[in-house]
CSV table of C-alpha atoms and ligand atoms in Angstrom, one decimal:
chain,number,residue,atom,x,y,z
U,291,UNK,CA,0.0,0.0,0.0
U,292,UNK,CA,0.8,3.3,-1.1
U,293,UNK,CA,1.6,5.1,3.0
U,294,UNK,CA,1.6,8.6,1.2
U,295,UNK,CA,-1.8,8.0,-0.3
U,296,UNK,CA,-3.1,6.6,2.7
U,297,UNK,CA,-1.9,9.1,5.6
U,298,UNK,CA,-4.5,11.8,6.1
U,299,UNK,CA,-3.1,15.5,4.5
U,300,UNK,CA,-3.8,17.6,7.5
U,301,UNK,CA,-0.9,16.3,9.4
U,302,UNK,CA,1.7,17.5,6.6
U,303,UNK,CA,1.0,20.8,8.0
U,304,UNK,CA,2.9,20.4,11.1
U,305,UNK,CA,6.6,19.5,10.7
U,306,UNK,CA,8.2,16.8,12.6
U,307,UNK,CA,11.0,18.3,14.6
U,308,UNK,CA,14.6,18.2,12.7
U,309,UNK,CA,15.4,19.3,16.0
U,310,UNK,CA,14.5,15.8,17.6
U,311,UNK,CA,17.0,14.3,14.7
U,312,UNK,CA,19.9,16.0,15.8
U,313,UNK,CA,19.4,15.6,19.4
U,314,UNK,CA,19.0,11.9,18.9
U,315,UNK,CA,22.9,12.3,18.5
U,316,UNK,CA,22.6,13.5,22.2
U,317,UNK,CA,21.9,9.3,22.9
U,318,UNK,CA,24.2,7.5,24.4
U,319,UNK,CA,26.9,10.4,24.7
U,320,UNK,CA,28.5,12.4,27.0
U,321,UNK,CA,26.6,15.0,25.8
U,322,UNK,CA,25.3,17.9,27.9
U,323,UNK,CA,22.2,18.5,26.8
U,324,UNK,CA,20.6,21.8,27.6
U,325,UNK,CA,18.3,21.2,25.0
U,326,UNK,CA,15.1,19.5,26.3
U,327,UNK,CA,12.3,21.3,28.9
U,328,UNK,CA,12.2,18.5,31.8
U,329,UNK,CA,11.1,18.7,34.8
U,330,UNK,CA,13.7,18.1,37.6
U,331,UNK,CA,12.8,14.6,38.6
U,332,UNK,CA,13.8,15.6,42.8
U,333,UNK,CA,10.7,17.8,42.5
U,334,UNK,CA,8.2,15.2,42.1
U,335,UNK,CA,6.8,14.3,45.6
U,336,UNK,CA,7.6,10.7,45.2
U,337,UNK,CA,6.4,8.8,48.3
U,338,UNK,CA,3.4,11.7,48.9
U,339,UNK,CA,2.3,10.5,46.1
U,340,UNK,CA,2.8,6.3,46.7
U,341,UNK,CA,0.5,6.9,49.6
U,342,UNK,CA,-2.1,8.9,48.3
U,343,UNK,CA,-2.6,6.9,45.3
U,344,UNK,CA,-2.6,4.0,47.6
U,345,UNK,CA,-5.4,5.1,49.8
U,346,UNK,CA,-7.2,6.2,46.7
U,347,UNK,CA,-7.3,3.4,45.4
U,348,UNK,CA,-8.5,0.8,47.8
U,349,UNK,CA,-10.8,3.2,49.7
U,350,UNK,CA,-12.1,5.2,46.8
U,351,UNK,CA,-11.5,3.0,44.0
U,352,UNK,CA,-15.0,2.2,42.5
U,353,UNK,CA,-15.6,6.5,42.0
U,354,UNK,CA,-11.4,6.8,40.8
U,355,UNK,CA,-10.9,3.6,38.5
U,356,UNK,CA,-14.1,4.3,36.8
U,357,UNK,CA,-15.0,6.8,33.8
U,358,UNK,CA,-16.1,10.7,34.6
U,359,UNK,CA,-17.8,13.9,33.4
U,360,UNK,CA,-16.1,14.9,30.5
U,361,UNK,CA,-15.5,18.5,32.1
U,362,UNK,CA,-13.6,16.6,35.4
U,363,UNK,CA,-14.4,15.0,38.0
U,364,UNK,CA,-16.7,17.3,39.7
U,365,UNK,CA,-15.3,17.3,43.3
U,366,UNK,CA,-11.7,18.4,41.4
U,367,UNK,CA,-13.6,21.0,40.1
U,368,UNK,CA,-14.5,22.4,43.1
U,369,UNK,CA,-10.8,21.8,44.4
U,370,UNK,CA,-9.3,23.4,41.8
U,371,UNK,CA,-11.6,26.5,42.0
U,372,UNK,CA,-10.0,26.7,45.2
U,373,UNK,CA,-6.7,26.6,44.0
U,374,UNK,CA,-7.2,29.2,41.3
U,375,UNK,CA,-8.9,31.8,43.6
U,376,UNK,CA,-6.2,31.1,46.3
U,377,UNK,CA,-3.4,32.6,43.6
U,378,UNK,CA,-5.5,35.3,42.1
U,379,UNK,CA,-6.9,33.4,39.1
U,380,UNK,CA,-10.1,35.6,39.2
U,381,UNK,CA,-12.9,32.7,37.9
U,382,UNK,CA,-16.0,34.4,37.2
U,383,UNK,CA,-19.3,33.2,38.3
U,384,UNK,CA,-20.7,32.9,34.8
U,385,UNK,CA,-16.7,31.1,34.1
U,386,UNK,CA,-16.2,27.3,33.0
U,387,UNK,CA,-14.2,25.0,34.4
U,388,UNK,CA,-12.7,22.1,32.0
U,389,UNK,CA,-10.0,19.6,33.2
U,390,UNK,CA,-7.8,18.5,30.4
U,391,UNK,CA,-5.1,16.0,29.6
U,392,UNK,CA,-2.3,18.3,30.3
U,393,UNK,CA,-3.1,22.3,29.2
U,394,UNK,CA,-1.5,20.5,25.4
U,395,UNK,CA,-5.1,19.0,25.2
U,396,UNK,CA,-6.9,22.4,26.2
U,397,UNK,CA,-4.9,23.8,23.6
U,398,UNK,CA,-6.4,21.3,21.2
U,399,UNK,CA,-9.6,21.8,21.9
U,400,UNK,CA,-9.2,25.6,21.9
U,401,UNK,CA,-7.9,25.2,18.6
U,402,UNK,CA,-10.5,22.6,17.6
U,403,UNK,CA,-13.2,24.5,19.2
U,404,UNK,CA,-12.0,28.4,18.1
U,405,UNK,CA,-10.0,28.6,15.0
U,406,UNK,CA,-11.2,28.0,11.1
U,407,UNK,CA,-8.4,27.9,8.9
U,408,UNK,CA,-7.2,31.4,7.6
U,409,UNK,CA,-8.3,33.4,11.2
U,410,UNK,CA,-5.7,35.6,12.5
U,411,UNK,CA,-3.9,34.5,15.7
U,412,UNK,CA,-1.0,37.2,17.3
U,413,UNK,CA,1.7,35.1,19.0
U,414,UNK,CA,4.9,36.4,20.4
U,415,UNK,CA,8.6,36.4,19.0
U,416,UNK,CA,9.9,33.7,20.1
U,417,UNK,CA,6.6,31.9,21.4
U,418,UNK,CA,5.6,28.5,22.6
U,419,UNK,CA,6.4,25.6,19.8
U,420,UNK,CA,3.8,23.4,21.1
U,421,UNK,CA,1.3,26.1,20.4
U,422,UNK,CA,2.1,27.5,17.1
U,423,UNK,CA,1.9,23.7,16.2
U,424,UNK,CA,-1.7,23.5,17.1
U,425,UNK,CA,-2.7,26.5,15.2
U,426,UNK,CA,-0.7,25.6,12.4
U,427,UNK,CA,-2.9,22.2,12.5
U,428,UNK,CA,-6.0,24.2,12.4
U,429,UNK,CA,-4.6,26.3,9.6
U,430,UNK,CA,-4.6,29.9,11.2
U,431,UNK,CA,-2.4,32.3,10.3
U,432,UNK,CA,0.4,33.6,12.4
U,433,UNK,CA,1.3,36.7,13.0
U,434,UNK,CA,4.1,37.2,15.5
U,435,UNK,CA,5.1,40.4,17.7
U,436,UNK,CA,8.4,41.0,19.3
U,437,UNK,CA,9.0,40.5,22.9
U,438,UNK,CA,11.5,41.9,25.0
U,439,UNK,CA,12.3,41.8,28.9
U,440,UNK,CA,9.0,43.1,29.6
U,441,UNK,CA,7.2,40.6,27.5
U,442,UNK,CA,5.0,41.3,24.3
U,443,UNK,CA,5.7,45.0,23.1
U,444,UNK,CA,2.0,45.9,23.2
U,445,UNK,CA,2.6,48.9,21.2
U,446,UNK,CA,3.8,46.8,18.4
U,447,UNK,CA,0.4,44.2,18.9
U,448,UNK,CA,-1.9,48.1,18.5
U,449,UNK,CA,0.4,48.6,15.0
U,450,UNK,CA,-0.9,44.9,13.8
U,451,UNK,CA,-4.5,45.4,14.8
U,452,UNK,CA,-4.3,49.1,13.1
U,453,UNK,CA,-3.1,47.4,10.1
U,454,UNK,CA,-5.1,44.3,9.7
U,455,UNK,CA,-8.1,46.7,10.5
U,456,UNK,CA,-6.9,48.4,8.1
U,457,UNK,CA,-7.0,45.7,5.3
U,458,UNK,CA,-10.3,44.9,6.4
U,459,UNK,CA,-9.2,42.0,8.0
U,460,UNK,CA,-10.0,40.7,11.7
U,461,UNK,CA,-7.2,39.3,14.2
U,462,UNK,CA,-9.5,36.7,16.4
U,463,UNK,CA,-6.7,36.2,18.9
U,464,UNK,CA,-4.0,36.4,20.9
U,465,UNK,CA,-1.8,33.8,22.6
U,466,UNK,CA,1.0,34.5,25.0
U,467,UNK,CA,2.8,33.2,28.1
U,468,UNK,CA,2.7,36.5,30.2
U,469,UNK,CA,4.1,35.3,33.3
U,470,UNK,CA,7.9,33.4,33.1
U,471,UNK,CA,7.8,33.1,29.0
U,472,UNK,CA,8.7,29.7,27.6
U,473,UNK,CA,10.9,30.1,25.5
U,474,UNK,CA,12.3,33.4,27.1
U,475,UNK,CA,12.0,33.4,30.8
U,476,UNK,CA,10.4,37.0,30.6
U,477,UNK,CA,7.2,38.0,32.3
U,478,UNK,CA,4.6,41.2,30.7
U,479,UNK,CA,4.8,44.2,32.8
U,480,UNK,CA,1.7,45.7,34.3
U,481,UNK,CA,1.5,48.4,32.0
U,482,UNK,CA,1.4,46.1,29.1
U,483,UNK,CA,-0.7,43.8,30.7
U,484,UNK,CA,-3.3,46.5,31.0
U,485,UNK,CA,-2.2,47.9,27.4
U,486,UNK,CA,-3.6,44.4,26.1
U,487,UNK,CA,-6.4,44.1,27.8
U,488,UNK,CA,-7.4,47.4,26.3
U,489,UNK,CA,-6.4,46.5,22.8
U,490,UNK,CA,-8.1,43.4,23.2
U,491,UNK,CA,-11.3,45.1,24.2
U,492,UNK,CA,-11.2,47.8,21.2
U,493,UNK,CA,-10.5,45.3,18.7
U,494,UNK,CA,-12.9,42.4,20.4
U,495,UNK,CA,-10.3,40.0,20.6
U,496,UNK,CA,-9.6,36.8,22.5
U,497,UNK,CA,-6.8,36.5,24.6
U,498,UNK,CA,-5.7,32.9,25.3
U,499,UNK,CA,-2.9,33.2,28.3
U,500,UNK,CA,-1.1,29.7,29.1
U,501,UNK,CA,0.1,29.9,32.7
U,502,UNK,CA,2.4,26.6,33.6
U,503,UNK,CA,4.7,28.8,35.6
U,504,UNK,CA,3.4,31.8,38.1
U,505,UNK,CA,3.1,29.2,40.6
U,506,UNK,CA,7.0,29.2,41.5
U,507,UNK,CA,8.3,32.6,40.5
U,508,UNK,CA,11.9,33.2,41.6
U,509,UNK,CA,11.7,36.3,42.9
U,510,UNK,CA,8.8,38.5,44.3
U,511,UNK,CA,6.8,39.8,41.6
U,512,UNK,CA,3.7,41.7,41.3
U,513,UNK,CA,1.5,40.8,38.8
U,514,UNK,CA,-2.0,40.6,37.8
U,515,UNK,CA,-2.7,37.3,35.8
U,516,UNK,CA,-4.7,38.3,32.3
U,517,UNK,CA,-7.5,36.4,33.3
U,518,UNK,CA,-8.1,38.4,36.6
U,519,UNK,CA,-8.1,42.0,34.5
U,520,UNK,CA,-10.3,40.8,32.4
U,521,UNK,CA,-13.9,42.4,33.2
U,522,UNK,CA,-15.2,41.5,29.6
U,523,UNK,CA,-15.1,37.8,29.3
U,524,UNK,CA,-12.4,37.9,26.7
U,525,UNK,CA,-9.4,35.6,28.6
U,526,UNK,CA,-9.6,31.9,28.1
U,527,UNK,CA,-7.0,31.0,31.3
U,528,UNK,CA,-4.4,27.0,30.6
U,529,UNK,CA,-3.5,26.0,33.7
U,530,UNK,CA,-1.4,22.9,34.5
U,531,UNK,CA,-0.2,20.7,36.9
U,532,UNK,CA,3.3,19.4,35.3
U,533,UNK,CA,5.5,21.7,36.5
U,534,UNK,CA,4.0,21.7,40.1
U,535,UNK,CA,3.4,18.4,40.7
U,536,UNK,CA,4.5,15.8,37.8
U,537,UNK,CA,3.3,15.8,33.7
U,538,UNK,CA,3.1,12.4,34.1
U,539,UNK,CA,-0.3,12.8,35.6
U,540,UNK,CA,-1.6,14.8,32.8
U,541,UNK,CA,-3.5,16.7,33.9
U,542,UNK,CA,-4.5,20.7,32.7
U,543,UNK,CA,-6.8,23.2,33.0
U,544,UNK,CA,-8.5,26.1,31.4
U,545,UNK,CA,-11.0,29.0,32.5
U,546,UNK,CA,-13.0,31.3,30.7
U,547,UNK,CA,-16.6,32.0,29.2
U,548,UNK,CA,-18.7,29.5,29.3
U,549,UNK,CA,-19.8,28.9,26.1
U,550,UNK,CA,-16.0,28.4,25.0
U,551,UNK,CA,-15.6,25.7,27.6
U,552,UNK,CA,-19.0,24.1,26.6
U,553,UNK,CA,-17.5,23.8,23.1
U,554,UNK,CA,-14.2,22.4,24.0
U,555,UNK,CA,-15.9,19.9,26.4
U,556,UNK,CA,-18.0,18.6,23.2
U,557,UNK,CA,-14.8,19.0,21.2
U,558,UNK,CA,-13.1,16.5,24.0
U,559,UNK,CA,-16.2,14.2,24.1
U,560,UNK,CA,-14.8,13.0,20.8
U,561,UNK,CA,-10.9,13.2,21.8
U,562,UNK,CA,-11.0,11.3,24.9
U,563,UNK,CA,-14.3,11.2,26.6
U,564,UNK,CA,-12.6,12.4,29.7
U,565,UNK,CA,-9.2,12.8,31.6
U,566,UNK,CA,-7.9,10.5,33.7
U,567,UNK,CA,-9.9,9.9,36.7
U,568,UNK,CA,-7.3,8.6,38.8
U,569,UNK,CA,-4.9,11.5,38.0
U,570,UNK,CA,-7.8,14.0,38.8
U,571,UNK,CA,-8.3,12.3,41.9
U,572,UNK,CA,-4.5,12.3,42.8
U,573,UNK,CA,-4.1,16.0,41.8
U,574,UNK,CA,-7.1,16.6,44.2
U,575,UNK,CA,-5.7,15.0,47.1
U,576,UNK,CA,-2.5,16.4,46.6
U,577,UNK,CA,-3.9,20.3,46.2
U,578,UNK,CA,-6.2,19.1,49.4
U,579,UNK,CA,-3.2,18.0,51.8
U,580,UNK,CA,-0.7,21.4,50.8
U,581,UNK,CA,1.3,18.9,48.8
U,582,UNK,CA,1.1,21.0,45.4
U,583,UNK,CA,2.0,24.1,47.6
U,584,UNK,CA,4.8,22.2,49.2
U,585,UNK,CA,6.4,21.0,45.9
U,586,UNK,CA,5.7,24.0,44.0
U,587,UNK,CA,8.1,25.7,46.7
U,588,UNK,CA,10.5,23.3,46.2
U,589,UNK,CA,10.4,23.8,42.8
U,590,UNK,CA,10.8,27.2,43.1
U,591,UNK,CA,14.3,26.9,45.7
U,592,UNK,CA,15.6,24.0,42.9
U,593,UNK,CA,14.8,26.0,39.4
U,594,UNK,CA,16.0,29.2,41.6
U,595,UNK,CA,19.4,27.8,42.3
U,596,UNK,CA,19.9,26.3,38.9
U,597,UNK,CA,18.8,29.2,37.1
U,598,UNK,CA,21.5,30.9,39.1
U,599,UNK,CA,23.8,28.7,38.3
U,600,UNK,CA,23.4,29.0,34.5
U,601,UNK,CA,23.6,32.9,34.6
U,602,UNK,CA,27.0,33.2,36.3
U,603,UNK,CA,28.4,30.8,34.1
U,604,UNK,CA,27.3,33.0,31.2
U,605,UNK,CA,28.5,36.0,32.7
U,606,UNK,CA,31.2,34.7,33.5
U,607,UNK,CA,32.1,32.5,30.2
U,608,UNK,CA,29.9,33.8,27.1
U,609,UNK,CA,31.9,35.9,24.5
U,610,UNK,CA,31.1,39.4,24.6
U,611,UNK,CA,28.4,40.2,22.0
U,612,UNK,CA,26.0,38.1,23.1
U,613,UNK,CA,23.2,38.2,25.3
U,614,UNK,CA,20.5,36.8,27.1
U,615,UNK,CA,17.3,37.2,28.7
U,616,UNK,CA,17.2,36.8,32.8
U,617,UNK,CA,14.3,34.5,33.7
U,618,UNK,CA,12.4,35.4,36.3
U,619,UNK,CA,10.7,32.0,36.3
U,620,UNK,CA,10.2,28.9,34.2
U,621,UNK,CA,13.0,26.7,32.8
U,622,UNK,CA,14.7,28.8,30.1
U,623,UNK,CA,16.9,31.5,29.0
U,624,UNK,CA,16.9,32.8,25.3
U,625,UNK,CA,20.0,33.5,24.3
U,626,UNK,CA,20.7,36.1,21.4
U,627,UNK,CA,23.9,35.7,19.4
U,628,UNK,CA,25.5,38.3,16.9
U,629,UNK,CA,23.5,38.6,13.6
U,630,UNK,CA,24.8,36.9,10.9
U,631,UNK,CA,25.5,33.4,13.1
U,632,UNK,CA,23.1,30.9,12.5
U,633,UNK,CA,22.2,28.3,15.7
U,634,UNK,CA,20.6,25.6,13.3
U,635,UNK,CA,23.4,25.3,11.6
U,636,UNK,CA,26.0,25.1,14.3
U,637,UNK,CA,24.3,22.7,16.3
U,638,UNK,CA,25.9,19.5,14.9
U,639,UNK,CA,29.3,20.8,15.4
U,640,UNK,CA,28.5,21.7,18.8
U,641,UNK,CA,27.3,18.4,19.4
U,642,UNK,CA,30.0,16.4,17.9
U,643,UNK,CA,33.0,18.6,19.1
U,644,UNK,CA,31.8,20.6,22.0
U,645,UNK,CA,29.3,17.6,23.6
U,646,UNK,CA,26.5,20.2,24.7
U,647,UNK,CA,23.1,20.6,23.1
U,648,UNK,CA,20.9,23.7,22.8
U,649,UNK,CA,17.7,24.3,21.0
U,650,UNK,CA,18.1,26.9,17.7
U,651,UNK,CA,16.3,29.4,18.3
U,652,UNK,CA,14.1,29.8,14.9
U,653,UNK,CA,11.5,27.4,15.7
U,654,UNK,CA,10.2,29.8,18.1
U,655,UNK,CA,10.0,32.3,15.5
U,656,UNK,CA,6.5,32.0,13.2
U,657,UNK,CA,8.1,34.1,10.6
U,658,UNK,CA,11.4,32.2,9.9
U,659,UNK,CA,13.9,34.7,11.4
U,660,UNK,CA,15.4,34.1,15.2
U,661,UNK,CA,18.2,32.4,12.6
U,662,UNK,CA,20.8,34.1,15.3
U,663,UNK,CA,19.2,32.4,18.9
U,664,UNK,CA,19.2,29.8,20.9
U,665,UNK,CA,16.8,28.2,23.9
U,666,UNK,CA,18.8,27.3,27.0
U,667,UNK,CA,17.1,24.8,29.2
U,668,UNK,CA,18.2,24.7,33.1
U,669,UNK,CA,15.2,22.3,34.6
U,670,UNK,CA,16.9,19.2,34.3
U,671,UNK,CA,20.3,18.8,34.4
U,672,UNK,CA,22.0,18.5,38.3
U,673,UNK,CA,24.0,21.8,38.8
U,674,UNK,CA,27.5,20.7,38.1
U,675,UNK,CA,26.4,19.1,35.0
U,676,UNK,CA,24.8,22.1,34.3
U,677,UNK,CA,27.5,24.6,35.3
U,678,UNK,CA,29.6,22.2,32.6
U,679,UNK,CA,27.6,22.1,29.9
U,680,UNK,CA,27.3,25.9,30.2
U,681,UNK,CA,30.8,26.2,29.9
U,682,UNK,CA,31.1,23.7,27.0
U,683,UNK,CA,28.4,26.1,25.3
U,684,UNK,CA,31.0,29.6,26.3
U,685,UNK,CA,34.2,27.4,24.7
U,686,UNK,CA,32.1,26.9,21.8
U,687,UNK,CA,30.7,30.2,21.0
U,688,UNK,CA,33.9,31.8,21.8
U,689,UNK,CA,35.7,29.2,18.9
U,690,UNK,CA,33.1,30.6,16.9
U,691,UNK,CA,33.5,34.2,17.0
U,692,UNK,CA,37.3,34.5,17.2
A,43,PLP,C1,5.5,23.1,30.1
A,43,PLP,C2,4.5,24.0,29.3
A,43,PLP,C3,3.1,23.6,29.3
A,43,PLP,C4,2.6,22.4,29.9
A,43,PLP,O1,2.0,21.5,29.0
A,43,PLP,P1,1.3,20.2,29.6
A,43,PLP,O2,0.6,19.7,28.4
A,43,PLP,O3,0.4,20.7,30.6
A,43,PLP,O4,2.3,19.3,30.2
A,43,PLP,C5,2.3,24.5,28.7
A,43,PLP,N1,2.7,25.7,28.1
A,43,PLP,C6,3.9,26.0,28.1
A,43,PLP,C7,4.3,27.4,27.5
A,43,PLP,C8,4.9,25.2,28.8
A,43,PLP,O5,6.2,25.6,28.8
């Protein structure tokens, strides 16, 4: 049989990751790799976890091994109201709720349940991979705007709306990481939070803001979360537990108006019928008994250190010329090389010669250019391997630009 014939043509819209290929190499070698986002396995409340699923199990087992609502498990629901409200997640009264497997599947079914091929989604430069690949699926177009330590450049995002207006066309909406940027590490000031939420009301838009980080920020900082300025109904909120508790679980979240969520919960009738009921009823025990709050503090003392870590090797080893963002939370800093270099290309060498992996930049970049950056990953590695690998990365570039 003929496979290119049979294989269904929506799926040569997303491009399997050349990325992937080279970091294959990474297998078996003592390579570095500061490539992938991992969670630090040390977080993961290992034995917690044993004993809740344990109890769970034999005392609740008929309700947690059987299927659910499609929106969650309803006592979650409540749980994870809870939750939200306790860190300043404003959920309406009039608000869904929808569990989802991992915030990748509410993605999905925002995608599935929002975009027609040809609308107008705003991303940021560099944005979330995982994202652009679901609106790519659903055939939207991209349209990216810069980002810079104090997140999307807001007055940039008024000039694309002006524009498009201007064409007659309509942007539907906007996705962004406001608060510890994957890939960047950056969060949106106030003033352009606010500066959004007014464009987005002037131009009627939808803002869709993915959250997997606020909930272990490295240092004190005040922020508003999109979802809790919005007094219009226009935010749909992704929440997830995978960098809080363990993405094995998966298990996600999103909030906003209810007639969105009512979609995306028939969209998921036909995806999965519902999430996993014994990971919703894990993730409920766990929010229940403090042990979320517990790990997402240890999280935040473990990413803190290693994110320290990887700067002062950079400061004290990257060639002058470069530079690079300072995260304030999450598990990445973006790194900006001189223009003119090109990440993709160097990444075999530094492979091969140099034993560290990175990921190019340009695959964060909808619009093909980010040629000169790279994504530096600091989650996973222990701290000496990290500090190396670092330094491997500094040797490399400075061979590079002699
Ligand atoms: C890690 C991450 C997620 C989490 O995805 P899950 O499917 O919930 O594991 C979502 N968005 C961004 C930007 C991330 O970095």
């Amino acid at each position: 049989m003929e496979m290119g014939e049979l294989l269904a043509r929506r799926l040569s819209r997303i491009e399997a990751s050349d990325i992937r290929e080279i970091l294959k190499l990474t297998e078996g070698r003592q390579v570095i790799s500061l490539a992938g986002g991992l969670p630090d396995p040390r977080v993961f409340p290992r034995e917690e976890l044993a004993e809740i699923t344990r109890e769970i199990i034999e005392e609740r087992g008929e309700a947690a091994l059987q299927y659910s609502p499609t929106r969650g498990v309803t006592a979650f629901l409540e749980v994870l109201r809870g939750f939200l409200a306790q860190r300043g997640v404003r959920v309406a009264g009039d608000d869904g709720l929808l569990v989802a497997t991992g915030s990748q599947e509410a993605l999905f079914l925002a995608g599935l349940a929002l975009v027609n091929p040809g609308d107008i989604v705003v991303v940021e430069k560099p944005t979330y991979l995982a994202a652009v690949n679901v609106f790519r699926f659903f055939q939207a177009r991209l349209v990216p705007v810069r980002l810079d330590e104090e997140g999307m450049d807001t007055v940039e995002l008024e000039r694309v709306l002006r524009e498009a207006e201007e064409r007659g066309e309509r942007v539907k909406m906007v996705y962004t990481v406001p608060t510890a940027q994957n890939p960047s590490g950056v969060s949106m000031s106030m003033e352009r939070r606010r500066h959004l939420m007014e464009l987005a009301s002037a131009y009627d838009l939808l803002v869709i803001e993915d959250d997997p980080y606020s909930y272990f920020m490295f240092e004190e900082t005040d922020f508003t979360f999109l979802k809790t300025l919005d007094t219009e109904g226009r935010v749909l909120y992704l929440g997830t537990s995978s960098k809080i508790l363990t993405p094995g679980l998966r298990l996600g979240w999103a909030v906003g108006p209810e007639p969105i969520i009512a979609a995306m919960e028939t969209a998921k009738q036909t995806v999965d019928l519902h999430s996993s009921t014994l990971s919703q009823f894990i993730a409920m025990e766990a929010m229940k008994r403090g042990i979320v709050d517990r790990t997402a503090r240890r999280a935040r003392e473990i990413y803190r250190e290693k994110r320290d870590a990887m700067l002062e090797e950079m400061e004290a080893h990257f060639p002058r010329g470069t530079r690079w963002t300072r995260p304030v939370g999450g598990f990445f800093s973006f790194v900006y090389l001189p223009e003119g270099m090109d990440a993709k290309e160097m990444l075999p060498e530094a492979v091969e010669k140099y034993q560290v992996a990175y990921v190019p930049g340009y695959s964060f970049y909808v619009d093909g250019t980010g040629r000169n950056t790279m994504r530096l990953s600091f989650s996973f590695p222990p701290v000496d391997v990290l500090r190396e690998g670092v330094r491997r990365l500094a040797r490399f570039l400075q061979d590079k630009m002699k």
